[in-house]
Structures are given as C-alpha cells and as structure tokens.
Short mmCIF file of N, CA and C in Angstrom, two decimals:
data_model
loop_
_atom_site.label_atom_id
_atom_site.label_comp_id
_atom_site.label_asym_id
_atom_site.label_seq_id
_atom_site.Cartn_x
_atom_site.Cartn_y
_atom_site.Cartn_z
N MET A 1 58.06 67.51 100.61
CA MET A 1 58.67 67.55 99.29
C MET A 1 59.83 68.54 99.26
N ARG A 2 59.64 69.69 99.78
CA ARG A 2 60.68 70.67 99.81
C ARG A 2 61.90 70.21 100.68
N GLN A 3 61.58 69.61 101.81
CA GLN A 3 62.60 69.18 102.69
C GLN A 3 63.48 68.15 102.03
N SER A 4 62.94 67.22 101.28
CA SER A 4 63.76 66.20 100.63
C SER A 4 64.56 66.76 99.51
N SER A 5 64.12 67.73 98.80
CA SER A 5 64.93 68.30 97.72
C SER A 5 66.07 69.09 98.26
N ARG A 6 65.91 69.71 99.46
CA ARG A 6 67.01 70.39 100.10
C ARG A 6 68.05 69.41 100.58
N VAL A 7 67.59 68.24 101.09
CA VAL A 7 68.54 67.24 101.58
C VAL A 7 69.36 66.69 100.37
N VAL A 8 68.68 66.43 99.30
CA VAL A 8 69.33 65.92 98.07
C VAL A 8 70.35 66.94 97.59
N ALA A 9 70.00 68.20 97.55
CA ALA A 9 70.94 69.24 97.12
C ALA A 9 72.12 69.33 98.04
N PHE A 10 71.90 69.18 99.32
CA PHE A 10 72.99 69.25 100.29
C PHE A 10 73.95 68.09 100.13
N VAL A 11 73.39 66.90 99.92
CA VAL A 11 74.24 65.71 99.71
C VAL A 11 75.08 65.84 98.45
N ILE A 12 74.49 66.37 97.41
CA ILE A 12 75.23 66.59 96.15
C ILE A 12 76.37 67.52 96.36
N VAL A 13 76.13 68.61 97.06
CA VAL A 13 77.20 69.57 97.35
C VAL A 13 78.32 68.92 98.16
N LEU A 14 77.96 68.15 99.16
CA LEU A 14 78.96 67.48 100.00
C LEU A 14 79.78 66.49 99.19
N VAL A 15 79.15 65.77 98.28
CA VAL A 15 79.82 64.79 97.51
C VAL A 15 80.81 65.45 96.54
N LEU A 16 80.34 66.52 95.90
CA LEU A 16 81.20 67.22 94.90
C LEU A 16 82.25 68.13 95.52
N CYS A 17 81.99 68.65 96.69
CA CYS A 17 82.82 69.64 97.30
C CYS A 17 84.27 69.11 97.60
N PRO A 18 84.42 67.94 98.22
CA PRO A 18 85.81 67.53 98.52
C PRO A 18 86.64 67.34 97.28
N CYS A 19 86.04 66.92 96.17
CA CYS A 19 86.81 66.74 94.96
C CYS A 19 87.29 68.09 94.43
N SER A 20 86.46 69.04 94.48
CA SER A 20 86.89 70.33 93.97
C SER A 20 87.91 70.96 94.90
N LEU A 21 87.78 70.69 96.18
CA LEU A 21 88.78 71.22 97.13
C LEU A 21 90.12 70.54 96.92
N LEU A 22 90.09 69.22 96.72
CA LEU A 22 91.36 68.53 96.43
C LEU A 22 91.99 69.07 95.16
N ALA A 23 91.19 69.32 94.16
CA ALA A 23 91.73 69.84 92.90
C ALA A 23 92.39 71.22 93.10
N GLN A 24 91.81 71.99 93.95
CA GLN A 24 92.40 73.34 94.18
C GLN A 24 93.66 73.21 95.04
N ARG A 25 93.85 72.21 95.82
CA ARG A 25 95.01 72.10 96.69
C ARG A 25 96.06 71.15 96.14
N GLY A 26 96.09 70.95 94.82
CA GLY A 26 97.13 70.14 94.25
C GLY A 26 96.76 68.69 94.13
N GLY A 27 95.52 68.35 93.98
CA GLY A 27 95.09 67.00 93.72
C GLY A 27 95.23 66.07 94.89
N GLY A 28 95.30 66.55 96.09
CA GLY A 28 95.34 65.68 97.26
C GLY A 28 96.69 65.05 97.47
N ARG A 29 97.72 65.59 96.92
CA ARG A 29 99.02 65.00 97.10
C ARG A 29 99.63 65.32 98.48
N GLY A 30 98.95 66.08 99.30
CA GLY A 30 99.42 66.35 100.64
C GLY A 30 100.28 67.60 100.73
N GLY A 31 100.74 68.09 99.64
CA GLY A 31 101.63 69.32 99.65
C GLY A 31 100.82 70.51 99.30
N ARG A 32 101.53 71.59 99.07
CA ARG A 32 100.91 72.86 98.66
C ARG A 32 100.32 72.76 97.27
N GLY A 33 100.91 71.89 96.44
CA GLY A 33 100.41 71.77 95.10
C GLY A 33 100.68 73.00 94.21
N SER A 34 101.76 73.69 94.48
CA SER A 34 102.06 74.91 93.74
C SER A 34 102.45 74.58 92.32
N THR A 35 101.79 75.20 91.37
CA THR A 35 102.12 75.03 89.97
C THR A 35 102.31 76.46 89.41
N GLY A 36 103.28 77.15 89.96
CA GLY A 36 103.53 78.53 89.47
C GLY A 36 102.60 79.53 90.07
N GLY A 37 102.05 79.26 91.21
CA GLY A 37 101.09 80.21 91.79
C GLY A 37 101.77 81.29 92.59
N GLY A 38 100.95 82.04 93.32
CA GLY A 38 101.45 83.15 94.10
C GLY A 38 102.18 82.73 95.32
N ALA A 39 102.56 83.65 96.19
CA ALA A 39 103.36 83.43 97.36
C ALA A 39 102.63 82.53 98.36
N ASN A 40 101.36 82.60 98.45
CA ASN A 40 100.56 81.79 99.44
C ASN A 40 100.01 80.55 98.83
N GLY A 41 100.52 80.10 97.69
CA GLY A 41 100.03 78.87 97.09
C GLY A 41 98.82 79.05 96.16
N GLY A 42 98.28 80.28 96.16
CA GLY A 42 97.11 80.52 95.27
C GLY A 42 97.64 80.91 93.90
N PRO A 43 96.76 81.20 93.00
CA PRO A 43 97.18 81.57 91.67
C PRO A 43 97.92 82.93 91.69
N ALA A 44 98.85 83.06 90.71
CA ALA A 44 99.63 84.28 90.61
C ALA A 44 98.65 85.45 90.26
N GLU A 45 98.95 86.61 90.87
CA GLU A 45 98.09 87.80 90.60
C GLU A 45 98.38 88.32 89.22
N THR A 46 97.32 88.49 88.41
CA THR A 46 97.52 88.96 87.09
C THR A 46 97.74 90.51 87.11
N GLN A 47 98.26 91.02 86.03
CA GLN A 47 98.45 92.49 85.91
C GLN A 47 97.10 93.20 85.93
N GLU A 48 96.09 92.56 85.42
CA GLU A 48 94.74 93.12 85.44
C GLU A 48 94.28 93.31 86.88
N MET A 49 94.53 92.27 87.71
CA MET A 49 94.09 92.32 89.10
C MET A 49 94.90 93.39 89.87
N LYS A 50 96.21 93.48 89.58
CA LYS A 50 97.06 94.50 90.23
C LYS A 50 96.54 95.90 89.83
N ASP A 51 96.20 96.11 88.56
CA ASP A 51 95.67 97.40 88.13
C ASP A 51 94.35 97.73 88.82
N PHE A 52 93.50 96.68 88.97
CA PHE A 52 92.23 96.89 89.63
C PHE A 52 92.44 97.32 91.07
N LYS A 53 93.33 96.62 91.77
CA LYS A 53 93.60 96.96 93.18
C LYS A 53 94.17 98.35 93.33
N LEU A 54 95.08 98.72 92.44
CA LEU A 54 95.63 100.06 92.47
C LEU A 54 94.55 101.11 92.21
N GLY A 55 93.69 100.84 91.21
CA GLY A 55 92.59 101.74 90.92
C GLY A 55 91.67 101.95 92.14
N ALA A 56 91.40 100.85 92.83
CA ALA A 56 90.55 100.95 94.01
C ALA A 56 91.23 101.74 95.14
N ALA A 57 92.52 101.59 95.28
CA ALA A 57 93.27 102.22 96.35
C ALA A 57 93.37 103.70 96.16
N VAL A 58 93.35 104.16 94.95
CA VAL A 58 93.58 105.62 94.69
C VAL A 58 92.32 106.40 94.46
N GLN A 59 91.16 105.73 94.58
CA GLN A 59 89.89 106.46 94.38
C GLN A 59 89.70 107.58 95.39
N ALA A 60 89.18 108.70 94.89
CA ALA A 60 88.93 109.88 95.75
C ALA A 60 87.78 109.60 96.70
N ASN A 61 87.94 110.11 97.94
CA ASN A 61 86.74 110.06 98.86
C ASN A 61 85.93 111.34 98.62
N GLU A 62 84.80 111.40 99.32
CA GLU A 62 83.88 112.55 99.10
C GLU A 62 84.52 113.90 99.35
N ARG A 63 85.31 114.00 100.41
CA ARG A 63 85.98 115.25 100.73
C ARG A 63 86.97 115.61 99.65
N GLN A 64 87.69 114.66 99.10
CA GLN A 64 88.62 114.96 98.02
C GLN A 64 87.89 115.38 96.73
N VAL A 65 86.78 114.77 96.47
CA VAL A 65 86.01 115.17 95.28
C VAL A 65 85.57 116.66 95.43
N ALA A 66 85.11 117.04 96.58
CA ALA A 66 84.66 118.41 96.84
C ALA A 66 85.88 119.38 96.68
N LEU A 67 87.02 119.02 97.28
CA LEU A 67 88.21 119.82 97.16
C LEU A 67 88.63 119.96 95.72
N PHE A 68 88.56 118.88 95.00
CA PHE A 68 89.00 118.87 93.61
C PHE A 68 88.09 119.72 92.74
N GLN A 69 86.79 119.62 93.01
CA GLN A 69 85.84 120.41 92.17
C GLN A 69 86.09 121.91 92.35
N ALA A 70 86.30 122.33 93.61
CA ALA A 70 86.64 123.75 93.85
C ALA A 70 87.92 124.14 93.16
N LEU A 71 88.93 123.30 93.28
CA LEU A 71 90.24 123.55 92.71
C LEU A 71 90.06 123.66 91.16
N ALA A 72 89.40 122.68 90.56
CA ALA A 72 89.25 122.66 89.08
C ALA A 72 88.55 123.97 88.59
N LYS A 73 87.53 124.38 89.33
CA LYS A 73 86.77 125.58 88.96
C LYS A 73 87.70 126.81 89.03
N ASP A 74 88.44 126.94 90.13
CA ASP A 74 89.30 128.13 90.32
C ASP A 74 90.50 128.10 89.37
N ALA A 75 91.05 126.92 89.09
CA ALA A 75 92.15 126.83 88.16
C ALA A 75 91.72 127.21 86.73
N GLU A 76 90.53 126.75 86.37
CA GLU A 76 89.98 127.14 85.05
C GLU A 76 89.66 128.62 85.00
N THR A 77 89.19 129.21 86.09
CA THR A 77 88.95 130.64 86.12
C THR A 77 90.24 131.42 85.87
N ALA A 78 91.30 131.01 86.56
CA ALA A 78 92.59 131.68 86.40
C ALA A 78 93.07 131.53 84.92
N ARG A 79 92.94 130.33 84.38
CA ARG A 79 93.40 130.10 82.99
C ARG A 79 92.54 130.96 82.02
N SER A 80 91.26 131.04 82.25
CA SER A 80 90.36 131.81 81.44
C SER A 80 90.67 133.29 81.48
N GLN A 81 90.92 133.80 82.70
CA GLN A 81 91.28 135.22 82.86
C GLN A 81 92.58 135.55 82.13
N ALA A 82 93.57 134.63 82.25
CA ALA A 82 94.86 134.85 81.55
C ALA A 82 94.63 134.83 80.05
N GLY A 83 93.78 133.90 79.56
CA GLY A 83 93.47 133.82 78.14
C GLY A 83 92.84 135.08 77.66
N GLU A 84 91.93 135.63 78.38
CA GLU A 84 91.26 136.83 77.97
C GLU A 84 92.23 137.98 77.91
N LEU A 85 93.13 138.11 78.87
CA LEU A 85 94.17 139.19 78.85
C LEU A 85 95.14 138.98 77.69
N VAL A 86 95.42 137.79 77.31
CA VAL A 86 96.28 137.54 76.13
C VAL A 86 95.57 138.05 74.91
N ARG A 87 94.29 137.80 74.77
CA ARG A 87 93.52 138.24 73.63
C ARG A 87 93.44 139.75 73.54
N VAL A 88 93.29 140.40 74.69
CA VAL A 88 93.22 141.87 74.75
C VAL A 88 94.54 142.48 74.43
N GLY A 89 95.65 141.87 74.90
CA GLY A 89 96.98 142.34 74.61
C GLY A 89 97.57 143.30 75.61
N LYS A 90 96.77 143.72 76.60
CA LYS A 90 97.35 144.58 77.65
C LYS A 90 96.55 144.36 78.92
N MET A 91 97.05 144.90 80.02
CA MET A 91 96.46 144.63 81.33
C MET A 91 96.55 145.85 82.22
N THR A 92 95.39 146.09 82.88
CA THR A 92 95.38 147.20 83.84
C THR A 92 95.86 146.69 85.20
N PRO A 93 96.22 147.59 86.08
CA PRO A 93 96.63 147.12 87.46
C PRO A 93 95.51 146.37 88.15
N ASP A 94 94.24 146.74 87.97
CA ASP A 94 93.15 145.97 88.60
C ASP A 94 93.06 144.59 88.01
N GLN A 95 93.19 144.43 86.72
CA GLN A 95 93.17 143.11 86.08
C GLN A 95 94.30 142.27 86.61
N PHE A 96 95.46 142.88 86.72
CA PHE A 96 96.64 142.20 87.23
C PHE A 96 96.38 141.68 88.64
N THR A 97 95.81 142.48 89.46
CA THR A 97 95.51 142.09 90.90
C THR A 97 94.49 140.95 90.91
N ILE A 98 93.42 141.03 90.09
CA ILE A 98 92.40 140.01 90.03
C ILE A 98 93.00 138.67 89.57
N LEU A 99 93.82 138.75 88.53
CA LEU A 99 94.48 137.56 88.00
C LEU A 99 95.38 136.95 89.09
N GLY A 100 96.10 137.79 89.78
CA GLY A 100 97.02 137.29 90.81
C GLY A 100 96.28 136.56 91.92
N ALA A 101 95.14 137.09 92.31
CA ALA A 101 94.33 136.45 93.33
C ALA A 101 93.80 135.12 92.84
N ALA A 102 93.35 135.05 91.59
CA ALA A 102 92.82 133.81 91.05
C ALA A 102 93.92 132.74 91.01
N ILE A 103 95.11 133.14 90.59
CA ILE A 103 96.23 132.18 90.52
C ILE A 103 96.60 131.68 91.93
N GLU A 104 96.69 132.63 92.85
CA GLU A 104 97.04 132.25 94.22
C GLU A 104 96.01 131.29 94.83
N THR A 105 94.73 131.54 94.58
CA THR A 105 93.68 130.66 95.06
C THR A 105 93.81 129.29 94.50
N ALA A 106 93.98 129.19 93.19
CA ALA A 106 94.09 127.86 92.50
C ALA A 106 95.31 127.11 92.98
N ARG A 107 96.42 127.78 93.17
CA ARG A 107 97.61 127.13 93.60
C ARG A 107 97.49 126.66 95.05
N ASP A 108 96.88 127.49 95.92
CA ASP A 108 96.66 127.07 97.33
C ASP A 108 95.73 125.86 97.41
N GLU A 109 94.67 125.87 96.57
CA GLU A 109 93.76 124.76 96.60
C GLU A 109 94.41 123.50 96.06
N SER A 110 95.32 123.64 95.11
CA SER A 110 96.04 122.45 94.63
C SER A 110 96.90 121.84 95.68
N LYS A 111 97.60 122.68 96.47
CA LYS A 111 98.42 122.18 97.58
C LYS A 111 97.53 121.49 98.64
N ASN A 112 96.38 122.10 98.92
CA ASN A 112 95.47 121.49 99.91
C ASN A 112 94.98 120.14 99.40
N PHE A 113 94.65 120.07 98.12
CA PHE A 113 94.17 118.79 97.61
C PHE A 113 95.26 117.74 97.65
N LEU A 114 96.46 118.08 97.23
CA LEU A 114 97.56 117.12 97.29
C LEU A 114 97.84 116.65 98.70
N SER A 115 97.72 117.58 99.66
CA SER A 115 97.96 117.17 101.08
C SER A 115 96.84 116.28 101.59
N SER A 116 95.71 116.21 100.96
CA SER A 116 94.64 115.34 101.43
C SER A 116 94.82 113.88 100.97
N LEU A 117 95.77 113.63 100.15
CA LEU A 117 95.99 112.29 99.62
C LEU A 117 96.50 111.35 100.73
N SER A 118 95.97 110.15 100.74
CA SER A 118 96.47 109.13 101.69
C SER A 118 97.80 108.63 101.22
N GLU A 119 98.49 107.84 102.08
CA GLU A 119 99.76 107.27 101.69
C GLU A 119 99.61 106.38 100.45
N GLN A 120 98.55 105.56 100.42
CA GLN A 120 98.31 104.70 99.26
C GLN A 120 98.14 105.54 97.99
N GLN A 121 97.38 106.63 98.11
CA GLN A 121 97.17 107.51 96.96
C GLN A 121 98.48 108.19 96.55
N ARG A 122 99.24 108.64 97.50
CA ARG A 122 100.51 109.28 97.16
C ARG A 122 101.41 108.33 96.40
N SER A 123 101.45 107.11 96.86
CA SER A 123 102.30 106.11 96.23
C SER A 123 101.75 105.70 94.88
N GLY A 124 100.49 105.40 94.81
CA GLY A 124 99.85 104.92 93.55
C GLY A 124 99.74 106.02 92.49
N LEU A 125 99.77 107.25 92.90
CA LEU A 125 99.58 108.36 91.91
C LEU A 125 100.87 109.23 91.83
N LYS A 126 102.02 108.63 92.15
CA LYS A 126 103.25 109.40 92.27
C LYS A 126 103.54 110.18 91.00
N ALA A 127 103.43 109.57 89.84
CA ALA A 127 103.78 110.26 88.58
C ALA A 127 102.80 111.38 88.33
N PHE A 128 101.53 111.16 88.57
CA PHE A 128 100.51 112.20 88.32
C PHE A 128 100.68 113.35 89.29
N ARG A 129 100.99 113.01 90.52
CA ARG A 129 101.23 114.03 91.55
C ARG A 129 102.44 114.92 91.18
N LYS A 130 103.50 114.25 90.74
CA LYS A 130 104.71 115.01 90.36
C LYS A 130 104.38 115.90 89.15
N ASN A 131 103.59 115.46 88.23
CA ASN A 131 103.22 116.31 87.11
C ASN A 131 102.44 117.52 87.49
N VAL A 132 101.54 117.35 88.49
CA VAL A 132 100.77 118.51 89.03
C VAL A 132 101.73 119.47 89.73
N GLU A 133 102.63 118.93 90.55
CA GLU A 133 103.56 119.77 91.28
C GLU A 133 104.46 120.54 90.30
N LYS A 134 104.90 119.93 89.24
CA LYS A 134 105.75 120.61 88.26
C LYS A 134 104.96 121.67 87.53
N ALA A 135 103.75 121.39 87.15
CA ALA A 135 102.88 122.38 86.51
C ALA A 135 102.61 123.56 87.45
N ASP A 136 102.42 123.31 88.72
CA ASP A 136 102.21 124.37 89.70
C ASP A 136 103.47 125.23 89.82
N SER A 137 104.64 124.58 89.81
CA SER A 137 105.90 125.30 89.92
C SER A 137 106.09 126.19 88.69
N ASP A 138 105.72 125.66 87.51
CA ASP A 138 105.86 126.43 86.27
C ASP A 138 104.93 127.67 86.27
N VAL A 139 103.73 127.52 86.82
CA VAL A 139 102.80 128.64 86.93
C VAL A 139 103.43 129.70 87.86
N GLY A 140 103.96 129.27 89.00
CA GLY A 140 104.59 130.20 89.95
C GLY A 140 105.72 130.94 89.31
N LYS A 141 106.60 130.23 88.55
CA LYS A 141 107.72 130.93 87.90
C LYS A 141 107.25 131.92 86.87
N ASN A 142 106.27 131.50 86.02
CA ASN A 142 105.78 132.44 85.01
C ASN A 142 105.05 133.64 85.61
N TRP A 143 104.37 133.39 86.71
CA TRP A 143 103.68 134.50 87.41
C TRP A 143 104.73 135.49 87.95
N GLU A 144 105.80 134.99 88.51
CA GLU A 144 106.83 135.83 89.07
C GLU A 144 107.49 136.70 87.99
N VAL A 145 107.80 136.09 86.84
CA VAL A 145 108.38 136.84 85.74
C VAL A 145 107.43 137.91 85.23
N LEU A 146 106.14 137.56 85.09
CA LEU A 146 105.13 138.55 84.65
C LEU A 146 105.03 139.67 85.72
N ASN A 147 105.06 139.30 86.94
CA ASN A 147 104.94 140.29 88.03
C ASN A 147 106.13 141.29 87.93
N GLN A 148 107.31 140.77 87.71
CA GLN A 148 108.53 141.62 87.58
C GLN A 148 108.42 142.54 86.37
N GLN A 149 107.90 141.99 85.25
CA GLN A 149 107.72 142.78 84.02
C GLN A 149 106.69 143.89 84.25
N PHE A 150 105.60 143.52 84.92
CA PHE A 150 104.49 144.46 85.13
C PHE A 150 104.89 145.61 86.05
N GLU A 151 105.79 145.36 87.00
CA GLU A 151 106.17 146.37 87.96
C GLU A 151 107.30 147.27 87.48
N ARG A 152 107.96 146.91 86.38
CA ARG A 152 108.99 147.68 85.81
C ARG A 152 108.47 149.08 85.30
N ALA A 153 109.27 150.09 85.53
CA ALA A 153 108.88 151.42 85.10
C ALA A 153 108.83 151.56 83.56
N ASN A 154 109.78 150.89 82.90
CA ASN A 154 109.82 151.00 81.45
C ASN A 154 109.25 149.75 80.75
N LYS A 155 108.20 149.25 81.28
CA LYS A 155 107.58 148.02 80.70
C LYS A 155 106.99 148.33 79.36
N SER A 156 106.97 147.29 78.52
CA SER A 156 106.32 147.45 77.22
C SER A 156 105.13 146.45 77.13
N ASP A 157 104.12 146.86 76.42
CA ASP A 157 102.94 146.00 76.25
C ASP A 157 103.34 144.71 75.57
N GLN A 158 104.30 144.76 74.66
CA GLN A 158 104.74 143.52 73.96
C GLN A 158 105.39 142.54 74.90
N GLN A 159 106.25 143.01 75.78
CA GLN A 159 106.89 142.13 76.76
C GLN A 159 105.86 141.50 77.69
N ILE A 160 104.95 142.35 78.17
CA ILE A 160 103.90 141.81 79.05
C ILE A 160 103.03 140.82 78.31
N ALA A 161 102.67 141.11 77.09
CA ALA A 161 101.85 140.19 76.30
C ALA A 161 102.56 138.84 76.10
N ALA A 162 103.89 138.90 75.85
CA ALA A 162 104.65 137.68 75.66
C ALA A 162 104.72 136.86 76.97
N GLU A 163 104.92 137.54 78.09
CA GLU A 163 104.95 136.84 79.38
C GLU A 163 103.57 136.33 79.76
N MET A 164 102.51 137.04 79.43
CA MET A 164 101.14 136.64 79.68
C MET A 164 100.82 135.36 78.89
N ALA A 165 101.29 135.32 77.67
CA ALA A 165 101.03 134.13 76.83
C ALA A 165 101.74 132.89 77.45
N LYS A 166 102.98 133.10 78.00
CA LYS A 166 103.63 131.97 78.68
C LYS A 166 102.86 131.53 79.91
N LEU A 167 102.34 132.53 80.62
CA LEU A 167 101.58 132.21 81.85
C LEU A 167 100.30 131.47 81.47
N GLU A 168 99.62 131.90 80.40
CA GLU A 168 98.39 131.21 80.03
C GLU A 168 98.69 129.74 79.64
N LYS A 169 99.80 129.52 78.94
CA LYS A 169 100.17 128.17 78.57
C LYS A 169 100.47 127.31 79.85
N ALA A 170 101.19 127.95 80.77
CA ALA A 170 101.49 127.19 82.02
C ALA A 170 100.18 126.88 82.80
N LEU A 171 99.24 127.81 82.82
CA LEU A 171 97.96 127.57 83.48
C LEU A 171 97.14 126.51 82.78
N ALA A 172 97.19 126.45 81.44
CA ALA A 172 96.50 125.38 80.68
C ALA A 172 97.10 124.02 81.01
N LYS A 173 98.41 123.95 81.15
CA LYS A 173 99.09 122.70 81.50
C LYS A 173 98.70 122.31 82.92
N PHE A 174 98.62 123.28 83.82
CA PHE A 174 98.24 123.10 85.22
C PHE A 174 96.83 122.45 85.26
N VAL A 175 95.90 123.00 84.49
CA VAL A 175 94.54 122.52 84.49
C VAL A 175 94.52 121.06 83.93
N THR A 176 95.26 120.86 82.86
CA THR A 176 95.30 119.51 82.22
C THR A 176 95.86 118.47 83.19
N GLU A 177 96.94 118.81 83.88
CA GLU A 177 97.58 117.86 84.83
C GLU A 177 96.64 117.62 85.98
N GLN A 178 95.94 118.63 86.46
CA GLN A 178 95.00 118.44 87.56
C GLN A 178 93.91 117.43 87.13
N TRP A 179 93.37 117.59 85.90
CA TRP A 179 92.35 116.69 85.46
C TRP A 179 92.87 115.26 85.18
N ASP A 180 94.13 115.16 84.76
CA ASP A 180 94.72 113.83 84.59
C ASP A 180 94.75 113.12 85.94
N LEU A 181 95.13 113.81 86.95
CA LEU A 181 95.20 113.26 88.33
C LEU A 181 93.74 112.93 88.79
N GLY A 182 92.84 113.87 88.61
CA GLY A 182 91.44 113.63 89.03
C GLY A 182 90.85 112.46 88.32
N ASP A 183 91.09 112.31 87.03
CA ASP A 183 90.58 111.20 86.27
C ASP A 183 91.12 109.88 86.84
N LYS A 184 92.34 109.82 87.18
CA LYS A 184 92.97 108.60 87.76
C LYS A 184 92.31 108.23 89.09
N MET A 185 91.83 109.30 89.78
CA MET A 185 91.19 109.05 91.07
C MET A 185 89.70 108.82 90.95
N GLY A 186 89.18 108.74 89.72
CA GLY A 186 87.75 108.51 89.50
C GLY A 186 86.87 109.74 89.61
N ILE A 187 87.47 110.94 89.50
CA ILE A 187 86.68 112.13 89.56
C ILE A 187 86.29 112.52 88.12
N GLN A 188 85.02 112.68 87.90
CA GLN A 188 84.50 112.97 86.53
C GLN A 188 84.71 114.40 86.17
N ASN A 189 85.13 114.63 84.93
CA ASN A 189 85.28 115.96 84.36
C ASN A 189 83.97 116.27 83.69
N PRO A 190 83.17 117.23 84.21
CA PRO A 190 81.86 117.53 83.64
C PRO A 190 81.96 117.97 82.18
N GLY A 191 83.11 118.47 81.76
CA GLY A 191 83.29 118.91 80.35
C GLY A 191 83.43 117.75 79.38
N ASN A 192 83.74 116.55 79.86
CA ASN A 192 83.92 115.37 79.03
C ASN A 192 82.68 114.51 78.90
N ARG A 193 81.55 114.91 79.38
CA ARG A 193 80.36 114.12 79.35
C ARG A 193 79.68 114.21 78.02
#
C-alpha cells in the first residue's frame, strides 16, 4: 500500500513538474522568456532582497562582537569619567591622567575594531564607518585642546570646564556612532533591552 502511494505521488510530480518549469522559462517558447527580469533571466532583485543581502554581508563575526563589546565598555567609561568631571567643574592632574588613558584606550580599540572589518563590511558600512572615524577625530581634537588648556600655567577652571564639556559632548557622539555601527552589524546594545 505504501509503495503504490509513493508511485502515485511521484507520477503526479512528474506530470505537473514540466508545466511549471515551462511556465518559469517563458511558456516553452524556446527563448529566455524575459519579462523584465534580472540579468540572468530570473526575476529582478527587489530592494528588500538587496537590503537583506547587505544585512547578511555586514553581520559581525564572533571576534568582532568581542572587540566591539570591549570598545563599547571603554568608550562609555571615558564618556562617564568626562561627564563626572564636568559635573565637578574642576580636575586634578591624577583625574586628567586617568581620563587621558581611558580616552586613548577607547580610541585605540575603535581603530582595532574598524581594521577588523572585511571588504564587504567596509563597503556596506561606509557611511557608518565614516561617522565613527569623524567622531573619533573630534574626540582627538577636543582632547588636544583640553590638554593644552590644562598644561597652561595661567589656566582657569572656567576654561577647563568649558573644554571638558566639549570633550564630553564629543565622547557622547563617539559612543552613539559606535552603537549605530554596531547595531547595523547585528550587535545588541545591552542598554536597549
């Protein structure tokens, strides 16, 4: 009984299959049967399919996820330290050194993360990557100005506080741009759960 039902199912598939194949190939007219399809005679690729393929191509691998998590933690630490110093309104040399180390670590990790991107990721994430690089550059510039202000003999707490506020803003933008890139790569932000 089982054998005969398998044979019947197989015969039905064979009978129906050529018709559906002819329909897919232009109704059996012998040509490609192109009716506005893609380059290889198949259907045109939709924007949704292109977006899906791009999304798959830019997904982070395990190593990149680990690099990113360390980077995100250290970038947030630097931003948090700068924010605390802005609230206090002044900074000791030790606090300045600690903040400088935190910023340097976050910026180095950002460069390492960006260098881990594959060619497909670099291409598919070009705008996000450029935003991170710009934010990193802004942090570097603001840090340099603060550094110069801090080392001046006639420095004022108001000038340092103003430069520190600019640095905190640049660090906040740096963190945001990092997470925008990470989100595009499928890396979950634990703060958004």
